[in-house]
PDB file of C-alpha atoms in Angstrom:
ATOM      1  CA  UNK A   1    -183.482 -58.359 -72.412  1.00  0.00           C
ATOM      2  CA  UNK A   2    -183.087 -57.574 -76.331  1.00  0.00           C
ATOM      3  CA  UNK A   3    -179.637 -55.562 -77.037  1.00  0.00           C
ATOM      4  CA  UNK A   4    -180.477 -52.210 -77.563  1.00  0.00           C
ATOM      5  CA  UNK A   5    -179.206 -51.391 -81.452  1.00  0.00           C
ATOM      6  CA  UNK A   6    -179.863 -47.992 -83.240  1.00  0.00           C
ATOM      7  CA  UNK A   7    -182.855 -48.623 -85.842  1.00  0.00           C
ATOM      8  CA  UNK A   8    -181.859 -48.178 -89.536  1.00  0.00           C
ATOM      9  CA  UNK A   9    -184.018 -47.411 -92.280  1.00  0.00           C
ATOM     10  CA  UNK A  10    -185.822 -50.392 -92.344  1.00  0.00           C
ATOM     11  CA  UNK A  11    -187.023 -50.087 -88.884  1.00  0.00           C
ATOM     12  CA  UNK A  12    -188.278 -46.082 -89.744  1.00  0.00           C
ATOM     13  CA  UNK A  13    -190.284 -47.562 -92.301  1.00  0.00           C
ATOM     14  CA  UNK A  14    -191.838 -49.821 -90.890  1.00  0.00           C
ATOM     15  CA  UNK A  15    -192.988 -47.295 -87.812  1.00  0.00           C
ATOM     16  CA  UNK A  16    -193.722 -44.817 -90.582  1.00  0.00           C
ATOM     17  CA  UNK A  17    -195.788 -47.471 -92.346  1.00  0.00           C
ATOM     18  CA  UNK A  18    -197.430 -48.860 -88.809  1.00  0.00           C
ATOM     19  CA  UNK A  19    -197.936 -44.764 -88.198  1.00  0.00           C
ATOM     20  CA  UNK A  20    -199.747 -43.729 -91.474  1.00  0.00           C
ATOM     21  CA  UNK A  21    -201.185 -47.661 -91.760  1.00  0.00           C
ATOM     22  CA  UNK A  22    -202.288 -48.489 -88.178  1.00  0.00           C
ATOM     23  CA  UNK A  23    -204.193 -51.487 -88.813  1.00  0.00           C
ATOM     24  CA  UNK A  24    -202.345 -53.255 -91.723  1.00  0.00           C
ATOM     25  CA  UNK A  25    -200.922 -56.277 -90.764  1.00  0.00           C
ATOM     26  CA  UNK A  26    -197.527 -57.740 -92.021  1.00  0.00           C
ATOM     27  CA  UNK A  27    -198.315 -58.851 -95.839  1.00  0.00           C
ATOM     28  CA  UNK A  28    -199.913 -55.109 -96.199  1.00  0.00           C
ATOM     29  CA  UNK A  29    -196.577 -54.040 -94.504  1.00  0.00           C
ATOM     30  CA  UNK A  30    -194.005 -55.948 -96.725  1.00  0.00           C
ATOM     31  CA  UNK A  31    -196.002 -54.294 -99.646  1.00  0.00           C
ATOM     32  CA  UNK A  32    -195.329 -50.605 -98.515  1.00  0.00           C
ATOM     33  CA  UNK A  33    -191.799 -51.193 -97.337  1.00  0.00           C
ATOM     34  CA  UNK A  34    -191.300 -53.481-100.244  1.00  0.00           C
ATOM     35  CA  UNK A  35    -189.351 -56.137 -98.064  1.00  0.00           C
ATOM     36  CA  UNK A  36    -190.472 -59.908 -97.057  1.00  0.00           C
ATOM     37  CA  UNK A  37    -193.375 -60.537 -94.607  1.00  0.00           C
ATOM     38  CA  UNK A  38    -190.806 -62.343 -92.931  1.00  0.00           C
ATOM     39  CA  UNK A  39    -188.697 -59.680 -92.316  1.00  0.00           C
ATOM     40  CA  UNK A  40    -191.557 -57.263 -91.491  1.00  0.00           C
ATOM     41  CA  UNK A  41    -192.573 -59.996 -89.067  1.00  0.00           C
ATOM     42  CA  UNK A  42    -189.308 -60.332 -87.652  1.00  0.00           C
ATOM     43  CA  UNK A  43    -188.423 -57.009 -87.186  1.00  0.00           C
ATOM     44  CA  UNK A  44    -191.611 -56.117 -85.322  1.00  0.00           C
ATOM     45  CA  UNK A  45    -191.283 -58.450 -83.010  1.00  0.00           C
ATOM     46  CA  UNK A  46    -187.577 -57.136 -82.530  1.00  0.00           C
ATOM     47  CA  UNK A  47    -189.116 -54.014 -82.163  1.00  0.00           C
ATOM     48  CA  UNK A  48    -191.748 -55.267 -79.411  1.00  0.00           C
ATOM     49  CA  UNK A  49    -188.976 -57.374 -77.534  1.00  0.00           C
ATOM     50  CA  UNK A  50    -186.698 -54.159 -77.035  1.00  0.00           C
ATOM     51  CA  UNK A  51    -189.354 -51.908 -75.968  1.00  0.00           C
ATOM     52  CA  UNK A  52    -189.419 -49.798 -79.084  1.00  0.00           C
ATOM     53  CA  UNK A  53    -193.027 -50.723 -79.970  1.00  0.00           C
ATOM     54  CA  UNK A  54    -194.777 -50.847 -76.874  1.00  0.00           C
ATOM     55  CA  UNK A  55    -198.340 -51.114 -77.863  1.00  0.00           C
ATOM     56  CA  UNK A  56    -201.105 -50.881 -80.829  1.00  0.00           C
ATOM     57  CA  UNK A  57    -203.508 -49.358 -79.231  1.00  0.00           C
ATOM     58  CA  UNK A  58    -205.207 -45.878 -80.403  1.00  0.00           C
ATOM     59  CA  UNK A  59    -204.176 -42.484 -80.121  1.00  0.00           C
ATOM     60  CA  UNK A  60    -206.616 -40.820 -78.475  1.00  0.00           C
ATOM     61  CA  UNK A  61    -207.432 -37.246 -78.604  1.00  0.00           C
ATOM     62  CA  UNK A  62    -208.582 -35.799 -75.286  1.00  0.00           C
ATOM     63  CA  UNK A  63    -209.624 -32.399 -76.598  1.00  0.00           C
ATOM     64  CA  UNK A  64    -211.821 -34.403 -79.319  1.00  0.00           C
ATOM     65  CA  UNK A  65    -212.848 -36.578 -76.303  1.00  0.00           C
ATOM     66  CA  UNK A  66    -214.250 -33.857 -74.609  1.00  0.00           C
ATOM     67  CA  UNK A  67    -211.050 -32.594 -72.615  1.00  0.00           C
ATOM     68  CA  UNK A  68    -209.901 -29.830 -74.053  1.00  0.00           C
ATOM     69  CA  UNK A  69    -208.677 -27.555 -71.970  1.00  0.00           C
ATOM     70  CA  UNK A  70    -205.248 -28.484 -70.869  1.00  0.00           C
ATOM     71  CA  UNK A  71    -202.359 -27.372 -68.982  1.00  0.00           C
ATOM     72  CA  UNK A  72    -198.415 -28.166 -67.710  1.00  0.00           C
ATOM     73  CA  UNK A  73    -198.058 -28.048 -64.131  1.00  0.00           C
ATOM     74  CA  UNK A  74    -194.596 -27.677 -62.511  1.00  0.00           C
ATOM     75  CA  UNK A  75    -194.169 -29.182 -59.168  1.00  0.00           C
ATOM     76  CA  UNK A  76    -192.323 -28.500 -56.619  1.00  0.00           C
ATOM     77  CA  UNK A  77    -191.904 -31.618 -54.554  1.00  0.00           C
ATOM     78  CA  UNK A  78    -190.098 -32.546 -51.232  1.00  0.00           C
ATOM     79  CA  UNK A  79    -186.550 -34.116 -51.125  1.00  0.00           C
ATOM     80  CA  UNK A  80    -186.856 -37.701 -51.510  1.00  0.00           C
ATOM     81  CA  UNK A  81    -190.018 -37.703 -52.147  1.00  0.00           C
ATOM     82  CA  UNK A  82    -190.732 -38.862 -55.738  1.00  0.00           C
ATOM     83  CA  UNK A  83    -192.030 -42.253 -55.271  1.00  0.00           C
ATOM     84  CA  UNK A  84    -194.788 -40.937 -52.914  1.00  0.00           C
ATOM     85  CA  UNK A  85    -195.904 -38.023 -55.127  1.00  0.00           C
ATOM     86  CA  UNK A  86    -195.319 -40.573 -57.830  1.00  0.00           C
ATOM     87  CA  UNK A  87    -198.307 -42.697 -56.345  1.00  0.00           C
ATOM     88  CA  UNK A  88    -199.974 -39.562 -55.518  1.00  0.00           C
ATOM     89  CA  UNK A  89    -200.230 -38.619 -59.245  1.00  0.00           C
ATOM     90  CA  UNK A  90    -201.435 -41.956 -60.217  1.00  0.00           C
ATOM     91  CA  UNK A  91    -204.731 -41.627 -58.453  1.00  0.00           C
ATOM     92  CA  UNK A  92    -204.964 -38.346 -60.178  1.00  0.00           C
ATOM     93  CA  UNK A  93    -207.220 -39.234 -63.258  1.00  0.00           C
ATOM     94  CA  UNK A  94    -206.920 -35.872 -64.992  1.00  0.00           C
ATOM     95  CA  UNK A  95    -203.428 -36.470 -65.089  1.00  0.00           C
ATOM     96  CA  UNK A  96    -202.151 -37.433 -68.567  1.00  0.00           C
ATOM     97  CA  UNK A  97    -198.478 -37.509 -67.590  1.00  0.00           C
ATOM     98  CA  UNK A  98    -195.694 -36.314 -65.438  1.00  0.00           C
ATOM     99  CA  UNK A  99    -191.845 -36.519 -65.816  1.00  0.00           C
ATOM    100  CA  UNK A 100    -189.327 -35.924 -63.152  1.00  0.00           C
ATOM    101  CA  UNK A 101    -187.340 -32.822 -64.558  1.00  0.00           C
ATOM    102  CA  UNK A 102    -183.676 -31.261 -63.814  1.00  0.00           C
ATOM    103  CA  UNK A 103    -184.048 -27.380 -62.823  1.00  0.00           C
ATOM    104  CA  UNK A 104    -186.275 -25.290 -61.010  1.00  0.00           C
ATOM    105  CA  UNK A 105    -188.813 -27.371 -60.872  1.00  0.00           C
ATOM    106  CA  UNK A 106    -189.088 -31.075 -59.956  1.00  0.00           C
ATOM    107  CA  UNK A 107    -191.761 -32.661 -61.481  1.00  0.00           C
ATOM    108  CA  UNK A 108    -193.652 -31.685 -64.834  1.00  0.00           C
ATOM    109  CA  UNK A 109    -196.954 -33.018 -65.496  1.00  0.00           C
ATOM    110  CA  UNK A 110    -199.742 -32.419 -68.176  1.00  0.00           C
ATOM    111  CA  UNK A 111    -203.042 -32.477 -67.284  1.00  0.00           C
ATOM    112  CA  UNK A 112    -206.548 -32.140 -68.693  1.00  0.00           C
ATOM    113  CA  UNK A 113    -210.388 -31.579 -68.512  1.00  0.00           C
ATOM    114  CA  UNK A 114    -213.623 -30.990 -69.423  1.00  0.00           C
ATOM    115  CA  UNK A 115    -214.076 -27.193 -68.296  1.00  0.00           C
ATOM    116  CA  UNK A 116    -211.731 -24.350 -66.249  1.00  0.00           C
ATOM    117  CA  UNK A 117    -213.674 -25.265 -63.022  1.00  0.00           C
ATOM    118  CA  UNK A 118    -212.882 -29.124 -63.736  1.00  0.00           C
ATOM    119  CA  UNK A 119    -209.310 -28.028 -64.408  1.00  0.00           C
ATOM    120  CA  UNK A 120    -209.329 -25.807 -61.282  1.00  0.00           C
ATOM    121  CA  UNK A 121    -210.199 -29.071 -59.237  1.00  0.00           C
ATOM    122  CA  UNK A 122    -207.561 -31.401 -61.031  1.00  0.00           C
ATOM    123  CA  UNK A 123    -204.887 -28.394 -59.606  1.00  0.00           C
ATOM    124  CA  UNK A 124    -206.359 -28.697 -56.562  1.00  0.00           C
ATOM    125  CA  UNK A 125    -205.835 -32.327 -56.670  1.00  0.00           C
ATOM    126  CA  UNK A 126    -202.240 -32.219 -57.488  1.00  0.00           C
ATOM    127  CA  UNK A 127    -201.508 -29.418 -54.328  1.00  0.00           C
ATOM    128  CA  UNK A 128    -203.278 -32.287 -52.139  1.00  0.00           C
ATOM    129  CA  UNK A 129    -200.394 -34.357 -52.571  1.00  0.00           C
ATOM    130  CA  UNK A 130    -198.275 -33.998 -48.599  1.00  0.00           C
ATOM    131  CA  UNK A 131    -195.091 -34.315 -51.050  1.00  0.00           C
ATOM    132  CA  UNK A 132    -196.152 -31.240 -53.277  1.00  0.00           C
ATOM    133  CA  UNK A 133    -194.080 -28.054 -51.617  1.00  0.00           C
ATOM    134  CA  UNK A 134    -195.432 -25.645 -54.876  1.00  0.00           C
ATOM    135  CA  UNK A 135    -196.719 -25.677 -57.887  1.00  0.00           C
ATOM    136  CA  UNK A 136    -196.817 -23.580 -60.899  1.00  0.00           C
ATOM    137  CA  UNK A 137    -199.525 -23.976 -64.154  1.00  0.00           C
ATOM    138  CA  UNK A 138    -199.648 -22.943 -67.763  1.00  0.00           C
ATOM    139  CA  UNK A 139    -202.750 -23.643 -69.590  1.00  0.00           C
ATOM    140  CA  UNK A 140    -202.315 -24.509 -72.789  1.00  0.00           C
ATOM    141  CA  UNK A 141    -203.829 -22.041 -75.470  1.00  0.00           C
ATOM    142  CA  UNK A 142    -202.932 -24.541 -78.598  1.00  0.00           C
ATOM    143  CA  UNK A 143    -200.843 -27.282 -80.360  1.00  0.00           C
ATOM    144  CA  UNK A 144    -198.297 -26.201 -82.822  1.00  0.00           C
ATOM    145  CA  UNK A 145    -196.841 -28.896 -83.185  1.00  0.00           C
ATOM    146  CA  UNK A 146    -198.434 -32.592 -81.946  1.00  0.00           C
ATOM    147  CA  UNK A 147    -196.557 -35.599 -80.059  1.00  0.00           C
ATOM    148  CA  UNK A 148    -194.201 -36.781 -83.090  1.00  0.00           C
ATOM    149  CA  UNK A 149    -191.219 -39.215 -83.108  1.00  0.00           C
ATOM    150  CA  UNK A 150    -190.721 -40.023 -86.845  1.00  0.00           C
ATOM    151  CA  UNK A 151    -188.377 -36.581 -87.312  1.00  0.00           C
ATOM    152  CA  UNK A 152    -186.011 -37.709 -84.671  1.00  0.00           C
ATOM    153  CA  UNK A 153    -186.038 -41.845 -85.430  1.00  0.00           C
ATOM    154  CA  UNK A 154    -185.558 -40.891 -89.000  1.00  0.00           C
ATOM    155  CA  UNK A 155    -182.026 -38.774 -88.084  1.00  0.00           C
ATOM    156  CA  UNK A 156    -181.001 -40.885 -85.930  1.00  0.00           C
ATOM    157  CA  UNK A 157    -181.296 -44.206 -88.485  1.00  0.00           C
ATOM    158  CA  UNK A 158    -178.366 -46.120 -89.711  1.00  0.00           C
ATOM    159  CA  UNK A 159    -178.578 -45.804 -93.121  1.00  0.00           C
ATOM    160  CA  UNK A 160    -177.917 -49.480 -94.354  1.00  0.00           C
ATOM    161  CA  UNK A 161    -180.603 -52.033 -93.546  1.00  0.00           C
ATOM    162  CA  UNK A 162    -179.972 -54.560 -96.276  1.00  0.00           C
ATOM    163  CA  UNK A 163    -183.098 -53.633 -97.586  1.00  0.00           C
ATOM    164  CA  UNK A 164    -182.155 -53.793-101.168  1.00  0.00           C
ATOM    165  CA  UNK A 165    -185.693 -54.110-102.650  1.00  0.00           C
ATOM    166  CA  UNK A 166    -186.591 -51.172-100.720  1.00  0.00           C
ATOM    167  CA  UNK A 167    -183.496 -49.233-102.315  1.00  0.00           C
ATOM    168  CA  UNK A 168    -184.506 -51.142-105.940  1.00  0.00           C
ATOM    169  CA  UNK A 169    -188.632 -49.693-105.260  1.00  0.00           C
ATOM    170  CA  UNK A 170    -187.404 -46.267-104.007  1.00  0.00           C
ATOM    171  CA  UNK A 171    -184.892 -46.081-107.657  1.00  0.00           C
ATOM    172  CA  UNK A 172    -187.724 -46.693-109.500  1.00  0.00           C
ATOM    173  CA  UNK A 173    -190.344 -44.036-108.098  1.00  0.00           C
TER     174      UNK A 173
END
């Protein structure tokens, strides 16, 4: 396994780049960022190899895909019994995800579908579950603010990435 560093700037730019630029490929990259392919190259694979990247596929938007009515779930779950409600949530395909959580509650999941009724039936679904003591939903009216992570990989950068041509390209703009 790859030793787990804190990014710097370099690395923030280059998500920020792959984020606003999802199909450009290295050369388009070291353009942008203003540093070598080479070190785009390299530092995308280091990205990849410790599980920072971990996949270029799209993001999809489930409300836009015809799932829009959404809600968190809070689950109340039996002692020791995470790995089978775990598996139970897997076959679950309204499910989008679910997070083992500290306080009252023991699991949190988000779900979606197509209609109330359909998300009546995924809740229905998730109470099925022989692990699943309670549960407790919120539907969600709106987004204010969307899945993000450039605010907090940006604060938590190191500030020097020997990216001088970045620092020379960002003096002259």
């Amino acid at each position: 396994m790859i030793e787990k560093r804190p990014l710097d700037a370099l690395d923030v730019a280059l998500l920020a780049a792959l984020r606003e630029h999802p199909r450009a490929g290295a050369l388009e990259l070291s353009r942008i960022t203003g540093v070598a392919r080479a070190t785009v190259s390299a530092r995308l694979q280091r990205l990849e190899e410790g599980g920072v990247v971990t996949g270029y596929g799209p993001d999809v938007d489930v409300e836009a895909a015809g799932f829009g009515v959404q809600a968190f779930v809070t689950l109340e779950i039996a002692q020791g019994a995470i790995e089978d409600v775990q598996r139970d949530l897997e076959a679950i395909p309204g499910l989008l995800e679910a997070h083992a959580t500290t306080g009252s509650g023991d699991v949190l999941c988000r779900v979606a579908a197509r209609s109330h009724e359909a998300l009546q039936q995924v809740l229905v679904d998730l109470n099925r579950s022989s692990a699943v003591v309670r549960s407790t939903s919120v539907v969600a009216l709106s987004t204010l603010v969307p899945w993000r992570t450039l605010p907090l990989l940006e604060s938590g950068a190191t500030p020097d990435a020997g990216r001088s041509a970045m620092r020379r390209r960002a003096a002259e703009d």
